[in-house]
Amino acid sequence: MPFNVVDLPGTDRVQRSSHAPRVLIYSHDTFGLGHIRRCRAIANSLVASYPHISVIIVSGSSVISSFQFGDGVDYVRIPGVEKQTDGRYGPHHLNLDLNDTIRLRTDIIKQVVLSFDPDVVIVDKEPIGLRGELVPALDILRRRGARIVLGLRDVLDEPVKLHEEWRQCGALDALGQIYDDIFVYGLESIYQPLAGLPNPHLFEHKIRYTGYLKRAVPSPMPPTRFPRITKGPFILVTPGGGGDGAGVIDWVISAYEADPTIELPSLIVFGPFMSRERRKGFAERIARIPKLESLGFEPRLELLMNRAHCVVAMGGYNTFCEVLSFDKPALIVPRVKPRLEQAIRAERADQLKLIDVLHDPQESGEGPRDPLRMAAALHALPRRMPPSQAFVPNLLDGLPTIGRALADDLSLPVRDRPAAQSSLAKS
């Protein structure tokens, strides 16, 4: 099977050198797992292509330590900030107000930039960071001559909403003034996330569509005991991080409650951010249904995705990449609040016959969920054609394209940036 490859380099390490190129990846991580998983995939791919380099991920993810990283990759965790379902932010753990937390994050990011002195910086999604926390670091990086890249997922939000958000915070100016490159981790033929923004002549020449980021099975670790139903064909149900995934899980469980004849069993993975109360209630219902089992959190979800016959998911960027990478028939139930990102992606992918989409009427305010409607979709899902049969060219070229785009900066055995020689003495 062509998808059974590992995503980490082998045990042999190249000789360490303090003079080799360095990459810093910024991931603000305020909700779910999407940002850190995307950054991890890029970091592991870069050190696989350029084993002599060093990569540091600066992240606010509370679960970053659960993930595997390749040799040459490490991370600095900044204090976490939570994005609530209504779009507002607050500290995750600290007993500080938001302003003090952002100030602390800003200082840590700046110090990492001063000490690590990267040659390439990849900023995930937020051009100036959360609440502008990246601006001081970006100023230093510009003075030091680093190559600064903005990495964007295929869909951000509705153009009007994105324009207003970025205009208010100053991110629009950063596209033209700060960034050397803008990588869109998708295909132009599927969606153009920056279309409709004003003054496109200032940044459109910087945009490179890479294709989606292909995922692979993680390298071996001590054996993991998965539930018994994974020994045969099963449906994997994943709401991503789980913080906003209760609706799709409830709908799937209610379908099995209403229709015991659904052919394939399902494994439901709750995700690390689902509340304990929700998880307990779902677990009690699942225990009464022989065709359902559950897991709390699996950081190596790729292992389960690879085993599964088909997938039910909310349709975040990373899950979508995994569905494409492991070529799984998929039913996407996208959220529509607080952003339309998942719905836009799912509808476009449905048009291209990559996946099937089923909208949650309760989330959109159209009425209650019909268990039999989900049951019908679960009956049909195992017979759906896999995404590869849609024959979309260059669909999964993202990681090698990023590596080639950065080759001039990373392929040399020693750092080729003049500023790097004396930058540690400067602020």
Coordinates of C-alpha atoms in Angstrom, one line a residue:
M1 CA 0.0 0.0 0.0
P2 CA 1.7 3.3 -1.1
F3 CA 0.6 5.2 2.0
N4 CA 2.5 3.1 4.5
V5 CA 5.5 5.2 4.9
V6 CA 6.9 6.9 7.9
D7 CA 7.1 10.7 8.3
L8 CA 10.3 10.9 10.4
P9 CA 13.9 10.3 9.5
G10 CA 15.7 7.2 10.6
T11 CA 17.9 6.8 13.7
D12 CA 21.2 7.9 12.0
R13 CA 22.0 11.5 12.8
V14 CA 24.1 13.8 10.6
Q15 CA 27.0 15.6 12.3
R16 CA 25.8 18.6 14.3
S17 CA 27.0 22.1 13.3
S18 CA 26.3 25.4 14.8
H19 CA 26.9 27.0 11.4
A20 CA 24.1 25.1 9.6
P21 CA 20.9 26.9 8.5
R22 CA 18.2 27.5 11.0
V23 CA 14.4 27.6 10.7
L24 CA 11.9 29.1 13.1
I25 CA 8.2 28.2 12.8
Y26 CA 5.6 30.3 14.7
S27 CA 2.3 28.7 15.6
H28 CA 0.0 30.7 17.8
D29 CA -2.3 27.8 18.7
T30 CA -5.4 29.2 20.3
F31 CA -7.9 26.5 19.4
G32 CA -7.7 22.8 18.5
L33 CA -4.8 20.9 17.0
G34 CA -4.7 22.3 13.4
H35 CA -1.9 24.7 13.7
I36 CA 0.6 22.6 15.6
R37 CA -0.1 19.5 13.4
R38 CA 0.5 21.5 10.2
C39 CA 3.7 23.1 11.6
R40 CA 4.9 19.7 12.7
A41 CA 4.4 18.2 9.3
I42 CA 6.4 21.0 7.7
A43 CA 9.2 20.8 10.2
N44 CA 9.6 17.0 9.9
S45 CA 9.6 17.3 6.2
L46 CA 12.3 20.0 6.1
V47 CA 14.7 18.0 8.4
A48 CA 14.1 14.9 6.3
S49 CA 15.1 16.8 3.1
Y50 CA 17.9 18.9 4.8
P51 CA 19.1 16.7 7.8
H52 CA 21.8 19.2 8.8
I53 CA 19.4 22.1 9.6
S54 CA 17.8 22.9 12.9
V55 CA 14.1 23.8 13.3
I56 CA 12.4 25.4 16.3
I57 CA 8.6 25.6 16.6
V58 CA 7.3 28.4 18.8
S59 CA 3.8 27.2 19.9
G60 CA 1.1 27.9 22.3
S61 CA -0.3 24.4 22.1
S62 CA -0.9 22.7 25.4
V63 CA -0.4 19.2 23.9
I64 CA 2.7 19.8 21.8
S65 CA 4.7 17.4 23.9
S66 CA 2.4 14.6 22.8
F67 CA 3.7 14.7 19.2
Q68 CA 6.8 13.1 17.6
F69 CA 9.4 15.3 16.0
G70 CA 12.3 14.4 13.7
D71 CA 15.9 14.8 14.6
G72 CA 16.8 18.5 14.3
V73 CA 13.4 19.7 15.4
D74 CA 12.6 21.1 18.9
Y75 CA 10.0 23.5 20.3
V76 CA 9.5 26.3 22.7
R77 CA 6.1 26.5 24.3
I78 CA 4.7 29.9 25.1
P79 CA 1.9 30.5 27.6
G80 CA -1.4 29.2 26.1
V81 CA -4.3 31.4 25.1
E82 CA -7.7 29.9 24.5
K83 CA -10.1 30.9 21.7
Q84 CA -13.6 30.4 22.8
T85 CA -16.4 29.3 20.5
D86 CA -17.6 32.9 20.4
G87 CA -14.3 34.1 19.0
R88 CA -13.0 35.8 22.2
Y89 CA -9.6 35.0 23.8
G90 CA -8.4 34.3 27.3
P91 CA -5.4 32.8 29.1
H92 CA -5.4 29.0 29.1
H93 CA -3.8 28.4 32.4
L94 CA -2.2 31.5 33.9
N95 CA -4.1 33.7 36.4
L96 CA -3.2 36.8 34.3
D97 CA -5.4 39.0 32.2
L98 CA -5.1 38.7 28.4
N99 CA -2.9 41.8 28.0
D100 CA -0.3 40.5 30.5
T101 CA -0.3 37.1 28.9
I102 CA 0.2 38.5 25.4
R103 CA 3.1 40.7 26.7
L104 CA 4.7 37.6 28.2
R105 CA 4.4 35.7 25.0
T106 CA 5.8 38.6 23.0
D107 CA 8.9 38.8 25.2
I108 CA 9.5 35.0 24.9
I109 CA 9.1 35.0 21.1
K110 CA 11.5 38.0 20.8
Q111 CA 14.1 36.3 23.0
V112 CA 13.9 33.1 21.0
V113 CA 14.5 35.1 17.8
L114 CA 17.5 36.9 19.3
S115 CA 19.1 33.7 20.6
F116 CA 18.3 31.3 17.8
D117 CA 18.8 33.8 15.0
P118 CA 16.9 31.9 12.2
D119 CA 17.7 32.2 8.5
V120 CA 14.1 31.3 7.5
V121 CA 10.9 32.0 9.5
I122 CA 7.6 30.5 8.6
V123 CA 4.6 32.2 10.3
D124 CA 1.4 30.0 10.4
K125 CA -1.7 31.9 9.4
E126 CA -1.5 35.1 11.5
P127 CA 0.7 37.7 9.7
I128 CA 1.5 39.7 12.9
G129 CA 0.8 37.0 15.4
L130 CA -1.9 36.9 18.0
R131 CA -2.8 40.4 19.0
G132 CA 0.4 41.7 17.2
E133 CA 2.7 39.6 19.5
L134 CA 5.0 38.8 16.6
V135 CA 5.7 42.4 15.5
P136 CA 8.8 43.0 17.6
A137 CA 10.3 39.7 16.5
L138 CA 9.5 40.5 12.8
D139 CA 11.2 43.8 13.1
I140 CA 14.4 42.1 14.3
L141 CA 14.2 39.5 11.6
R142 CA 13.9 42.1 8.9
R143 CA 16.9 43.9 10.1
R144 CA 18.9 40.6 10.3
G145 CA 18.0 39.7 6.7
A146 CA 16.0 36.5 7.5
R147 CA 13.7 35.1 4.8
I148 CA 10.2 35.6 6.2
V149 CA 7.4 33.3 4.9
L150 CA 3.7 33.5 5.6
G151 CA 2.1 30.0 5.5
L152 CA -1.7 29.9 4.9
R153 CA -4.1 27.0 4.8
D154 CA -6.3 26.7 1.7
V155 CA -9.3 28.5 3.3
L156 CA -9.2 31.2 5.9
D157 CA -12.7 32.6 6.0
E158 CA -15.2 34.6 4.0
P159 CA -13.3 37.4 2.1
V160 CA -15.3 40.2 3.7
K161 CA -14.7 38.9 7.2
L162 CA -11.0 38.2 6.6
H163 CA -10.6 41.7 5.1
E164 CA -12.1 43.4 8.2
E165 CA -10.1 41.3 10.7
W166 CA -6.8 41.9 8.9
R167 CA -7.5 45.6 8.3
Q168 CA -8.2 46.3 11.9
C169 CA -5.1 44.5 13.3
G170 CA -2.7 45.8 10.6
A171 CA -2.1 42.4 9.0
L172 CA -2.9 43.7 5.5
D173 CA 0.1 46.0 5.6
A174 CA 2.4 43.2 6.7
L175 CA 1.6 41.2 3.5
G176 CA 3.3 43.8 1.4
Q177 CA 5.9 45.2 3.8
I178 CA 7.2 42.3 5.9
Y179 CA 6.8 39.0 4.0
D180 CA 9.1 37.7 1.3
D181 CA 6.9 34.8 0.4
I182 CA 3.3 33.7 0.9
F183 CA 2.8 29.9 0.7
V184 CA -0.8 28.7 0.4
Y185 CA -1.0 25.0 1.4
G186 CA -3.6 24.2 -1.2
L187 CA -4.4 24.6 -4.9
E188 CA -5.4 27.8 -6.7
S189 CA -8.0 25.8 -8.7
I190 CA -9.7 24.8 -5.4
Y191 CA -9.7 28.1 -3.5
Q192 CA -7.8 31.4 -3.3
P193 CA -7.8 32.5 0.3
L194 CA -6.5 36.1 -0.3
A195 CA -8.9 36.8 -3.2
G196 CA -10.8 40.0 -2.6
L197 CA -8.3 41.7 -0.4
P198 CA -7.4 45.3 -1.3
N199 CA -4.2 46.3 -3.1
P200 CA -3.3 42.8 -4.4
H201 CA -0.5 44.2 -6.4
L202 CA 1.5 44.6 -3.2
F203 CA 1.5 40.9 -2.4
E204 CA 0.0 38.7 -5.2
H205 CA 3.5 38.2 -6.8
K206 CA 4.6 36.6 -3.5
I207 CA 1.9 33.9 -3.5
R208 CA 2.9 30.3 -4.2
Y209 CA 0.2 27.5 -4.2
T210 CA 2.0 24.4 -2.9
G211 CA -0.7 21.8 -2.9
Y212 CA -1.9 20.1 0.2
L213 CA 0.5 18.7 2.8
K214 CA 0.7 14.9 2.5
R215 CA 0.7 13.0 5.7
A216 CA 2.3 9.7 6.5
V217 CA 2.2 7.0 9.1
P218 CA 4.3 7.9 12.1
S219 CA 7.5 5.9 12.7
P220 CA 7.2 2.9 15.0
M221 CA 6.9 3.3 18.8
P222 CA 6.0 0.9 21.5
P223 CA 2.9 -1.0 20.4
T224 CA -0.4 0.7 20.9
R225 CA -3.5 -1.3 21.9
F226 CA -6.4 0.0 19.9
P227 CA -10.0 -1.1 20.5
R228 CA -11.0 -4.5 19.1
I229 CA -13.1 -3.1 16.3
T230 CA -10.0 -1.8 14.6
K231 CA -9.0 -5.4 13.7
G232 CA -11.6 -5.3 10.9
P233 CA -13.1 -2.7 8.7
F234 CA -14.4 0.3 10.7
I235 CA -15.3 3.9 10.4
L236 CA -13.1 6.5 12.1
V237 CA -15.0 9.4 13.6
T238 CA -12.8 12.3 14.5
P239 CA -13.8 15.9 15.5
G240 CA -10.2 17.0 15.5
G241 CA -9.2 18.6 18.8
G242 CA -12.8 18.0 20.0
G243 CA -13.4 21.4 21.5
D244 CA -16.3 22.0 19.2
G245 CA -17.0 18.5 18.0
A246 CA -19.8 17.4 20.2
G247 CA -22.4 17.8 17.5
V248 CA -21.0 15.4 15.0
I249 CA -20.3 12.8 17.7
D250 CA -23.9 13.1 19.0
W251 CA -25.2 12.7 15.5
V252 CA -23.2 9.6 14.8
I253 CA -24.1 7.9 18.1
S254 CA -27.8 8.8 17.6
A255 CA -27.6 7.2 14.1
Y256 CA -26.5 3.8 15.6
E257 CA -29.1 4.1 18.3
A258 CA -31.8 4.6 15.7
D259 CA -30.5 2.0 13.2
P260 CA -28.7 -1.1 14.5
T261 CA -28.3 -2.3 10.9
I262 CA -25.5 0.1 10.0
E263 CA -22.9 -2.2 8.5
L264 CA -19.6 -1.0 9.7
P265 CA -18.7 -0.3 13.4
S266 CA -17.3 3.1 14.3
L267 CA -14.4 4.2 16.5
I268 CA -15.0 7.6 17.9
V269 CA -11.9 9.6 19.0
F270 CA -13.0 12.5 21.2
G271 CA -9.9 14.7 21.0
P272 CA -8.0 16.3 23.9
F273 CA -10.2 19.4 24.2
M274 CA -13.6 17.9 24.6
S275 CA -15.0 18.6 28.1
R276 CA -15.0 15.8 30.6
E277 CA -18.8 16.1 31.1
R278 CA -19.4 15.7 27.3
R279 CA -17.0 12.8 27.1
K280 CA -18.6 11.0 30.0
G281 CA -22.1 11.3 28.6
F282 CA -21.0 10.1 25.2
A283 CA -19.0 7.1 26.7
E284 CA -22.1 6.0 28.6
R285 CA -24.2 5.9 25.4
I286 CA -21.4 4.2 23.4
A287 CA -21.1 1.5 26.0
R288 CA -24.6 0.4 25.2
I289 CA -24.0 0.0 21.5
P290 CA -21.9 -3.0 20.4
K291 CA -20.8 -1.4 17.1
L292 CA -19.3 1.7 18.8
E293 CA -16.1 2.1 20.7
S294 CA -14.1 5.3 21.7
L295 CA -10.7 6.7 22.5
G296 CA -9.9 9.9 24.3
F297 CA -6.9 11.3 22.4
E298 CA -4.5 9.7 19.9
P299 CA -1.6 12.0 18.9
R300 CA -0.7 9.5 16.2
L301 CA -4.1 9.7 14.6
E302 CA -2.5 8.9 11.2
L303 CA -2.2 5.3 12.4
L304 CA -5.9 5.0 12.9
M305 CA -6.7 6.9 9.7
N306 CA -4.5 4.4 7.8
R307 CA -6.3 1.5 9.3
A308 CA -9.8 2.8 8.9
H309 CA -12.0 1.9 5.9
C310 CA -13.6 5.3 5.8
V311 CA -13.9 8.5 7.9
V312 CA -16.5 10.9 9.4
A313 CA -14.9 14.2 10.4
M314 CA -15.6 17.9 10.8
G315 CA -13.3 18.9 8.0
G316 CA -10.5 21.0 9.4
Y317 CA -7.5 21.4 7.2
N318 CA -5.3 18.7 8.8
T319 CA -8.1 16.0 8.8
F320 CA -8.8 16.9 5.2
C321 CA -5.1 16.4 4.3
E322 CA -5.1 13.0 6.0
V323 CA -8.3 11.9 4.2
L324 CA -6.5 12.8 0.9
S325 CA -3.2 11.3 2.0
F326 CA -4.6 7.9 3.0
D327 CA -7.2 8.0 0.3
K328 CA -10.2 7.3 2.5
P329 CA -13.8 7.7 1.5
A330 CA -15.0 10.5 3.8
L331 CA -18.1 12.2 5.1
I332 CA -17.4 15.7 6.2
V333 CA -19.8 17.5 8.7
P334 CA -18.3 21.0 8.7
R335 CA -18.8 23.6 11.4
V336 CA -20.1 27.0 10.4
K337 CA -19.3 29.0 13.6
P338 CA -17.3 31.1 14.3
R339 CA -15.9 30.8 10.8
L340 CA -17.1 29.3 7.5
E341 CA -13.7 27.9 6.7
Q342 CA -14.7 24.2 7.1
A343 CA -17.9 24.7 5.2
I344 CA -16.2 26.5 2.3
R345 CA -13.6 23.7 2.1
A346 CA -16.1 20.9 2.3
E347 CA -18.5 22.3 -0.3
R348 CA -15.6 22.9 -2.8
A349 CA -14.2 19.4 -2.1
D350 CA -17.7 17.9 -2.6
Q351 CA -18.0 19.7 -6.0
L352 CA -14.7 18.1 -7.0
K353 CA -16.0 14.7 -5.8
L354 CA -13.2 14.3 -3.3
I355 CA -15.5 13.8 -0.3
D356 CA -19.2 13.8 0.6
V357 CA -20.6 16.7 2.8
L358 CA -23.5 16.6 5.3
H359 CA -24.5 19.9 7.0
D360 CA -25.6 19.9 10.6
P361 CA -29.1 21.5 10.6
Q362 CA -28.9 22.2 14.3
E363 CA -25.7 24.2 14.1
S364 CA -27.1 26.3 11.3
G365 CA -30.4 26.8 13.1
E366 CA -32.5 24.9 10.6
G367 CA -33.8 22.4 13.0
P368 CA -32.9 19.2 15.0
R369 CA -30.6 16.5 13.7
D370 CA -32.3 13.5 12.1
P371 CA -30.6 10.3 13.2
L372 CA -31.9 8.4 10.2
R373 CA -30.3 11.0 7.8
M374 CA -26.9 10.3 9.4
A375 CA -27.6 6.6 9.3
A376 CA -28.3 6.7 5.6
A377 CA -25.0 8.5 5.1
L378 CA -23.2 5.9 7.1
H379 CA -24.8 3.1 5.1
A380 CA -23.6 4.7 1.8
L381 CA -20.1 5.8 3.0
P382 CA -18.3 2.4 2.7
R383 CA -19.2 2.2 -1.0
R384 CA -18.0 5.7 -1.8
M385 CA -15.1 6.0 -4.2
P386 CA -11.8 7.2 -2.6
P387 CA -10.5 10.8 -3.3
S388 CA -7.8 9.6 -5.7
Q389 CA -10.6 8.7 -8.2
A390 CA -11.4 12.4 -8.6
F391 CA -8.0 12.7 -10.4
V392 CA -7.1 16.3 -9.2
P393 CA -3.5 17.0 -10.4
N394 CA -0.8 18.0 -8.0
L395 CA -3.2 17.6 -5.1
L396 CA -0.6 16.5 -2.4
D397 CA 2.6 18.2 -3.6
G398 CA 2.8 20.6 -0.6
L399 CA 5.7 19.3 1.4
P400 CA 8.2 18.8 -1.4
T401 CA 7.1 22.1 -3.0
I402 CA 7.9 23.9 0.3
G403 CA 11.3 22.1 0.5
R404 CA 12.2 23.1 -3.1
A405 CA 11.1 26.7 -2.5
L406 CA 13.4 27.1 0.5
A407 CA 16.3 25.2 -1.1
D408 CA 18.5 28.3 -1.7
D409 CA 18.4 29.0 2.0
L410 CA 18.6 25.5 3.5
S411 CA 20.7 23.3 1.1
L412 CA 24.1 24.9 1.9
P413 CA 26.2 23.2 4.6
V414 CA 26.8 26.6 6.3
R415 CA 24.7 29.7 6.8
D416 CA 25.0 32.0 3.8
R417 CA 23.4 35.1 5.5
P418 CA 25.9 37.8 6.1
A419 CA 23.9 39.1 9.1
A420 CA 24.1 35.8 10.8
Q421 CA 27.8 36.2 11.5
S422 CA 27.4 39.1 13.9
S423 CA 23.7 39.1 14.7
L424 CA 23.9 37.5 18.1
A425 CA 25.6 40.6 19.3
K426 CA 22.7 42.8 18.1
S427 CA 19.1 43.2 19.1

